[in-house]
Coordinates of C-alpha atoms and ligand atoms in Angstrom, one line a residue:
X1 CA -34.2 -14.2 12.0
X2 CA -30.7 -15.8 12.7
X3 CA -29.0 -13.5 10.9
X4 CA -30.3 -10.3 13.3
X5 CA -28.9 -12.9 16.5
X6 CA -25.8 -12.0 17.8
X7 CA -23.8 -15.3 17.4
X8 CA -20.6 -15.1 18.6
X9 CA -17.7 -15.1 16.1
X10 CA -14.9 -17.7 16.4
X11 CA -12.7 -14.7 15.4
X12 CA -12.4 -12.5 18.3
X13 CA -15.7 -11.0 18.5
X14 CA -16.1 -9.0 21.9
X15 CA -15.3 -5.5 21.5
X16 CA -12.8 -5.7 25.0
X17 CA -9.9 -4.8 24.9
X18 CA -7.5 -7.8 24.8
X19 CA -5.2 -9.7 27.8
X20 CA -2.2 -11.4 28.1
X21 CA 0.5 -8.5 27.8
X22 CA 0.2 -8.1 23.9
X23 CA 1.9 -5.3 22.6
X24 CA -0.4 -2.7 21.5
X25 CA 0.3 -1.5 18.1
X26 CA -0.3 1.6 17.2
X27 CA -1.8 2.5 13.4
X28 CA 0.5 4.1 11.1
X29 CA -1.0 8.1 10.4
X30 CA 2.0 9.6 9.4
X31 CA 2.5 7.7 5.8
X32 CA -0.3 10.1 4.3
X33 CA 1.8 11.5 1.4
X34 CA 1.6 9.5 -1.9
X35 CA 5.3 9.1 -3.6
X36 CA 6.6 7.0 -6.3
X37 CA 10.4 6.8 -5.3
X38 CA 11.2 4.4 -8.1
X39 CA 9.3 6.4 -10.5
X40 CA 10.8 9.4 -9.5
X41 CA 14.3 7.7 -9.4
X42 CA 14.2 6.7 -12.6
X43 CA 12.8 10.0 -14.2
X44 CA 15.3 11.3 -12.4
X45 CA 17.6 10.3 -14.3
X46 CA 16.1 12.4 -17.7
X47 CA 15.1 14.8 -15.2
X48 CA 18.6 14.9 -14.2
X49 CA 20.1 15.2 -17.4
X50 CA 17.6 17.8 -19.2
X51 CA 17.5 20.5 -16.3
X52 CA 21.2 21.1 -17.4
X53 CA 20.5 21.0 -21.2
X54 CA 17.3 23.5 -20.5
X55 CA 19.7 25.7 -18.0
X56 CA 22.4 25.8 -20.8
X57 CA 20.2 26.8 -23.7
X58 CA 18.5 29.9 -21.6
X59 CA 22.4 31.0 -21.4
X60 CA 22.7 30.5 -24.7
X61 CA 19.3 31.6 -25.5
X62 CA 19.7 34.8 -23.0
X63 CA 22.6 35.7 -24.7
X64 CA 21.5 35.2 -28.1
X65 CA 18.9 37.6 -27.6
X66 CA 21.6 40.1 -26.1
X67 CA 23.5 39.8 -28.8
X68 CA 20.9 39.8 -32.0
X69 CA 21.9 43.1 -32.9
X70 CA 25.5 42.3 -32.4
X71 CA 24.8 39.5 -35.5
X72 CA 22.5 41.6 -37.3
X73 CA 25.7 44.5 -37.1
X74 CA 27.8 41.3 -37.7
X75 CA 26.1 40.4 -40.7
X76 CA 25.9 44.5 -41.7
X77 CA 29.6 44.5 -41.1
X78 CA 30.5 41.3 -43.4
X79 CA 28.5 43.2 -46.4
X80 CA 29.3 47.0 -45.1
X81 CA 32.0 48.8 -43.0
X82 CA 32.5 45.9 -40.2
X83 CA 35.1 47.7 -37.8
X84 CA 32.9 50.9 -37.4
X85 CA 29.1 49.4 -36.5
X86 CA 30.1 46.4 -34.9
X87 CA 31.3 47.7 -31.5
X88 CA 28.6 50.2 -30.9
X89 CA 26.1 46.9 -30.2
X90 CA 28.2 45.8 -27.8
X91 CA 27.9 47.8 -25.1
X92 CA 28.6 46.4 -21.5
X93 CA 25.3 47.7 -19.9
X94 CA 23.3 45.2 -22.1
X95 CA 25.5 42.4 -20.5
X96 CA 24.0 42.4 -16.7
X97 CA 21.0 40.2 -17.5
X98 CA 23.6 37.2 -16.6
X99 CA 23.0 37.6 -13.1
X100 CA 19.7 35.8 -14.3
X101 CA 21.4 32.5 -16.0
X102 CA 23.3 32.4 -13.1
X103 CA 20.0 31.7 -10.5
X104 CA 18.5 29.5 -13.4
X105 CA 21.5 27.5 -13.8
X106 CA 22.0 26.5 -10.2
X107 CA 19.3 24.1 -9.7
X108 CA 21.2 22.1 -11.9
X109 CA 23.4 20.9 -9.2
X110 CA 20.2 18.8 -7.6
X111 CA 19.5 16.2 -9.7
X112 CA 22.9 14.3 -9.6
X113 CA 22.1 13.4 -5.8
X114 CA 18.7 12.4 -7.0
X115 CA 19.3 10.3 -10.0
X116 CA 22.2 8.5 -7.9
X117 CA 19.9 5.7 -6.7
X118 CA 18.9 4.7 -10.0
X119 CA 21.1 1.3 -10.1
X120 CA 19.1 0.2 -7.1
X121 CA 15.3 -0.2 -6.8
X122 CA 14.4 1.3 -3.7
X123 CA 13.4 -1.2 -0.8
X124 CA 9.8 0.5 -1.0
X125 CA 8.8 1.6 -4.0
X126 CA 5.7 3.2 -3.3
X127 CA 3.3 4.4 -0.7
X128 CA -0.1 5.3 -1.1
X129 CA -3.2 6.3 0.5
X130 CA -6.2 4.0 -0.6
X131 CA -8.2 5.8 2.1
X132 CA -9.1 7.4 5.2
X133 CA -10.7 5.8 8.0
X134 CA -14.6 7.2 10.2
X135 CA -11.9 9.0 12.0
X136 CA -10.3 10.6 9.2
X137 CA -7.0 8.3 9.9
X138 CA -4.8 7.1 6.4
X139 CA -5.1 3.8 5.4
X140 CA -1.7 3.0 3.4
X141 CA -0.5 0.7 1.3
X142 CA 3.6 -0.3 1.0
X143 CA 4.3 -1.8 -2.6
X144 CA 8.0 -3.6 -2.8
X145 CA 9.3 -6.3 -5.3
X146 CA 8.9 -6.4 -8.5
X147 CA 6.1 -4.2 -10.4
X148 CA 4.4 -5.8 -13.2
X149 CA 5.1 -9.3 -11.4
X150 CA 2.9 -11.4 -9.4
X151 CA 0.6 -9.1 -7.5
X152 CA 0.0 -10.5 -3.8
X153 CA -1.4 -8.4 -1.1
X154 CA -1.1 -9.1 2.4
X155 CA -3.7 -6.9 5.0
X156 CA -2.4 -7.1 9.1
X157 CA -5.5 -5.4 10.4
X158 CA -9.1 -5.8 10.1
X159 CA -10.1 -6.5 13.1
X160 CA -8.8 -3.4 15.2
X161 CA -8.2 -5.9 18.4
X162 CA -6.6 -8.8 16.0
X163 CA -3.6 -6.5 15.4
X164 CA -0.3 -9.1 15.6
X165 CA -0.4 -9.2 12.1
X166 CA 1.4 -5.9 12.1
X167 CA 4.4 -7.6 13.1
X168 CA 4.1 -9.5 10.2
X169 CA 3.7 -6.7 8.0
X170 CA 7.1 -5.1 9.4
X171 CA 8.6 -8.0 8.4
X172 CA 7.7 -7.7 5.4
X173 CA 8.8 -4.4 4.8
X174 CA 12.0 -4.9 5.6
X175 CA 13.2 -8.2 4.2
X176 CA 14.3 -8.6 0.4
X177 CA 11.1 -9.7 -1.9
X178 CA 11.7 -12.1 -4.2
X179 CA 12.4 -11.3 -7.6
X180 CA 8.6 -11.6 -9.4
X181 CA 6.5 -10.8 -6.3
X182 CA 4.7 -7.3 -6.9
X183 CA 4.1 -7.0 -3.2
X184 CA 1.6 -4.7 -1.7
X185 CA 1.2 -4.4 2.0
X186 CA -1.7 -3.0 4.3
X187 CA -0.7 -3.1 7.9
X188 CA -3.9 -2.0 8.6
X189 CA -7.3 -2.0 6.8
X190 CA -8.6 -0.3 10.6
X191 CA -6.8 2.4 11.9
X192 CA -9.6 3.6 14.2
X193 CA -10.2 0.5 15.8
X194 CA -6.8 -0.7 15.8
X195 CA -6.1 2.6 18.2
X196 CA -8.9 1.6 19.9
X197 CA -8.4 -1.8 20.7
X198 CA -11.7 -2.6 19.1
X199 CA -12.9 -5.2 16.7
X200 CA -14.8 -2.8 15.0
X201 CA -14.6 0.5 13.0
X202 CA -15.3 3.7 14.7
X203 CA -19.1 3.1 13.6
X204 CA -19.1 -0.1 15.5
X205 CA -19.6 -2.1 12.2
X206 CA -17.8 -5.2 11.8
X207 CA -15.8 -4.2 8.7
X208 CA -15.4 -8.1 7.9
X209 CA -18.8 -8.3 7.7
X210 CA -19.5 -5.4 5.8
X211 CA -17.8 -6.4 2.0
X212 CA -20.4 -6.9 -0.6
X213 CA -20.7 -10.5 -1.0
X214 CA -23.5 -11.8 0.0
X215 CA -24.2 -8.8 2.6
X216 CA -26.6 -9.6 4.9
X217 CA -27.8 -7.7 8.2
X218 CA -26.0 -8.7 10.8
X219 CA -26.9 -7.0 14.9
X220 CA -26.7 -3.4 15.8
X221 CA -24.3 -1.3 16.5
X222 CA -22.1 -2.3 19.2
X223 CA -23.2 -6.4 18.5
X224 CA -19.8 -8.4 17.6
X225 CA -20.4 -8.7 14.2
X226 CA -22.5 -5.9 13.1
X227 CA -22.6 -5.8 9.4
X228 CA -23.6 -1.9 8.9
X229 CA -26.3 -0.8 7.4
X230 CA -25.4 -1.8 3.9
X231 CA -23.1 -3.6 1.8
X232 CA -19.7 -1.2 1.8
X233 CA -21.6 1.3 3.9
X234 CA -18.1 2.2 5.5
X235 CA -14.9 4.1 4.7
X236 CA -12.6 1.6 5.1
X237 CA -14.4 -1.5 3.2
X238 CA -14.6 1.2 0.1
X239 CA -10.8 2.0 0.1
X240 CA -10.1 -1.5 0.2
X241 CA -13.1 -2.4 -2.4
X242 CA -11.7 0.3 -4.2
X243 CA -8.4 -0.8 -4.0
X244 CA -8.5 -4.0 -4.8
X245 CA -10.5 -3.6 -8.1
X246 CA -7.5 -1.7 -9.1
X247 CA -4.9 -3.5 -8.2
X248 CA -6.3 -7.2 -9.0
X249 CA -4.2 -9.6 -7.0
X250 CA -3.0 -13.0 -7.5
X251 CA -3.1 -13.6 -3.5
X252 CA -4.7 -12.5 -0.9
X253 CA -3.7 -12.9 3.1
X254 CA -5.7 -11.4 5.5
X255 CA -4.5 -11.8 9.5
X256 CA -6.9 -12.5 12.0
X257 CA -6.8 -14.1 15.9
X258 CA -6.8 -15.7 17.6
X259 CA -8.2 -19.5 16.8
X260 CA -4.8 -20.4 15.7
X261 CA -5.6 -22.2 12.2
X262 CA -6.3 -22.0 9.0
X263 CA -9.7 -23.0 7.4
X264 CA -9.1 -25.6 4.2
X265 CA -10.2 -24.8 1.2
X266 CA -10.7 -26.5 -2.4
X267 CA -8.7 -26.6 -5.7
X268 CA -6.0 -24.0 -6.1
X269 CA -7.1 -22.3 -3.2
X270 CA -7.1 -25.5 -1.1
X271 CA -3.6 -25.8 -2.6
X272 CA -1.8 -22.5 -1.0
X273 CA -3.4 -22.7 2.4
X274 CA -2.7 -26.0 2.6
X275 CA 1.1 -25.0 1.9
X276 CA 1.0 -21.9 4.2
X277 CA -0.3 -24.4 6.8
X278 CA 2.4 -26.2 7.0
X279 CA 5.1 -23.6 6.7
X280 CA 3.9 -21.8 9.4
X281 CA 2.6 -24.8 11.8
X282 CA -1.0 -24.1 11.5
X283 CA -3.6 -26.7 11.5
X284 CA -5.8 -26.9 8.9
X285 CA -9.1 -26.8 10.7
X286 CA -12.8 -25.1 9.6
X287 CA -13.5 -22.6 11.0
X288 CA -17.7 -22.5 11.8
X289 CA -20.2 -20.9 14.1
X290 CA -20.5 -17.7 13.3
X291 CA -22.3 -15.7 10.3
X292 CA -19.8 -15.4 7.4
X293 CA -21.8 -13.0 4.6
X294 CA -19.7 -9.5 3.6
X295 CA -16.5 -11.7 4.4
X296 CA -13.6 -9.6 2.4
X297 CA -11.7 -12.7 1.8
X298 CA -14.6 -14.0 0.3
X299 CA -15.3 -11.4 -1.6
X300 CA -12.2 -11.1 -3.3
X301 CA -12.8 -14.6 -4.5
X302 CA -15.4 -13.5 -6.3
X303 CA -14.2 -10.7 -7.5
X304 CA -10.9 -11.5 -8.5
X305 CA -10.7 -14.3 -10.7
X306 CA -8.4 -16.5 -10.7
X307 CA -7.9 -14.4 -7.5
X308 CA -6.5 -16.5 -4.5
X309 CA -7.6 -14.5 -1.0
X310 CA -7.6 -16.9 2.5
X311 CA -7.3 -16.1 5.9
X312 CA -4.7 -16.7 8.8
X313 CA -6.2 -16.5 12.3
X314 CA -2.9 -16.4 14.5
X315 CA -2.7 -17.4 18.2
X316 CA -3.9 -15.5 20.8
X317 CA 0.0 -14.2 20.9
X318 CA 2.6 -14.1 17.8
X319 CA 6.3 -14.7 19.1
X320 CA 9.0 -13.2 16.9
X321 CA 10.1 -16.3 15.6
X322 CA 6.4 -16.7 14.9
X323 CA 6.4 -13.8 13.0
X324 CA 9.1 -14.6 11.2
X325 CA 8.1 -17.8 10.2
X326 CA 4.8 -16.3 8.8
X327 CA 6.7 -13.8 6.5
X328 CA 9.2 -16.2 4.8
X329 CA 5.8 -18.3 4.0
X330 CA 4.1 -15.2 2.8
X331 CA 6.9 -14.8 0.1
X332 CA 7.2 -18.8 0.1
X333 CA 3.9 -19.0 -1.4
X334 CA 3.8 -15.8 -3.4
X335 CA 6.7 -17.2 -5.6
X336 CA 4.7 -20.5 -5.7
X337 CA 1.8 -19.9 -8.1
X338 CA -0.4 -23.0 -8.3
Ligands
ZN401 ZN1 -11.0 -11.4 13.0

């Protein structure tokens, strides 16, 4: 069988670790905590407001209670002898409970520094955990831009030794998104192998050959492009699967290296390669020889329709102004829906 061959992948396909001075890049594991700051930034600002209404009526409410025999002898009083009962229900002991309103009222001062922000969206406006790796490492995702617009999701790292993408990705969290771009970012799709400096996951599977499109078996363990032992058999393919289905986006990017181009493709999808091609330099050239079935790019194609999802194999090295160049086409063609 061809398939159970070990065919060498034009994307890197050897587990060794890679030459030529690259900066190793180590996987983010400390973004595990899932927040919402623009969510939270804009309830702050009813949060903000109602703590203080709530605070003021348990003072009023506090003392209301104190003081419903004060209006029931009120209310005796209007009808009966007012200057005799009234004063007995007044009594300062009963008045000490407002060391009580005093602690409930003080949280109140809180929420001012929190709802502050609200004229701003926050640069990041959400990070979440899609998943954990074999090796129990977070895989995150950074959403910035503009929620409810065009959703584009760009992934750094699947293959653990293809990591330059990451540069990429830190570009993209910093610089300002485009107004209609719902940007989500994955720096990295492989944590374990990433740390590792290995193609695969921490199982030795191939994770771009694992995604259920057309799964097929590909090796053993250990071979280059391993395709597990089923069709999303591993962590990290079902938190992106997962994902994904959720979060149906317009466009796809995923980084690979190091053959340096970018494989054409037909109709729309043709269209936005073709255009990332030229804004970032890279030829438009097939890439062939190796086994592509369980390809994630692939199978968001399928999956997402009218889902666009290519990939960018970088060179061997990605310069800064490299980098740079691949991020303003990222948002180039996210604000270019064709
Ligand atoms: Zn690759």
């Amino acid at each position: 069988m061809n398939r159970t061959t070990t065919t060498p992948s034009p994307e890197r396909s050897t587990g060794a670790p890679r030459s030529g001075g690259r900066r190793r890049r180590t996987p983010r594991g400390a973004l595990v905590a899932v927040t919402c700051v623009a969510a939270l930034a804009v309830a702050g600002c009813s949060d903000g407001a109602a703590p203080e209404a709530d605070a003021a009526d348990t003072v009023v409410t506090v003392v209301t209670v104190d003081a419903t025999d004060t209006v029931e002898a009120t209310e005796v009083a209007d009808t009966a002898a007012p200057t005799t009962v009234a004063p007995t229900t007044l009594p300062p002991t009963t008045l000490p409970p407002t060391t009580l309103p005093t602690t409930t009222v003080a949280p109140t001062t809180l929420p001012p520094t929190t709802v502050a922000p609200t004229t701003t969206l926050p640069a990041v406006l959400e990070t979440r955990e899609i998943g954990r790796s074999v090796q129990d490492r977070p895989i995150t995702a950074v959403r910035r831009g503009t929620p409810g617009g065009r959703v584009v999701l760009v992934v750094g790292v699947i293959h653990g030794n293809e990591d330059d993408g990451v540069a990429i990705i830190d570009l993209l969290e910093r610089v300002d998104v485009p107004a209609g771009v719902d940007l989500w970012l994955v720096e990295s799709m492989n944590p374990d192998g990433q740390l590792a400096q290995d193609r695969h996951n921490a199982n030795q599977v191939d994770l771009n050959r694992n995604f259920p499109a057309d799964w097929g078996p590909i090796g053993v363990p250990g071979d280059g492009q391993y395709a597990g032992p089923s069709a999303a058999s591993e962590p990290e393919t079902q938190a992106m699967v997962a994902f994904v289905e959720e979060l149906r986006p317009d466009l796809v990017i995923w980084y690979h290296q190091d053959l340096f181009r970018i494989h054409p493709g037909r109709g729309r999808d043709g269209a936005i390669r073709q255009r990332y091609a030229e804004l970032t330099g890279l030829p438009l050239v097939a890439i062939t020889g190796g086994t592509y079935t369980g390809v994630a790019a692939t199978w968001v194609r399928r999956t997402i329709d009218p889902g666009v999802s290519f990939i960018v194999e970088l060179g061997p090295t990605l310069s800064a102004e490299e980098a740079d160049a691949h991020a303003r086409a990222v948002l180039t063609v996210a604000t270019e829906p064709n």
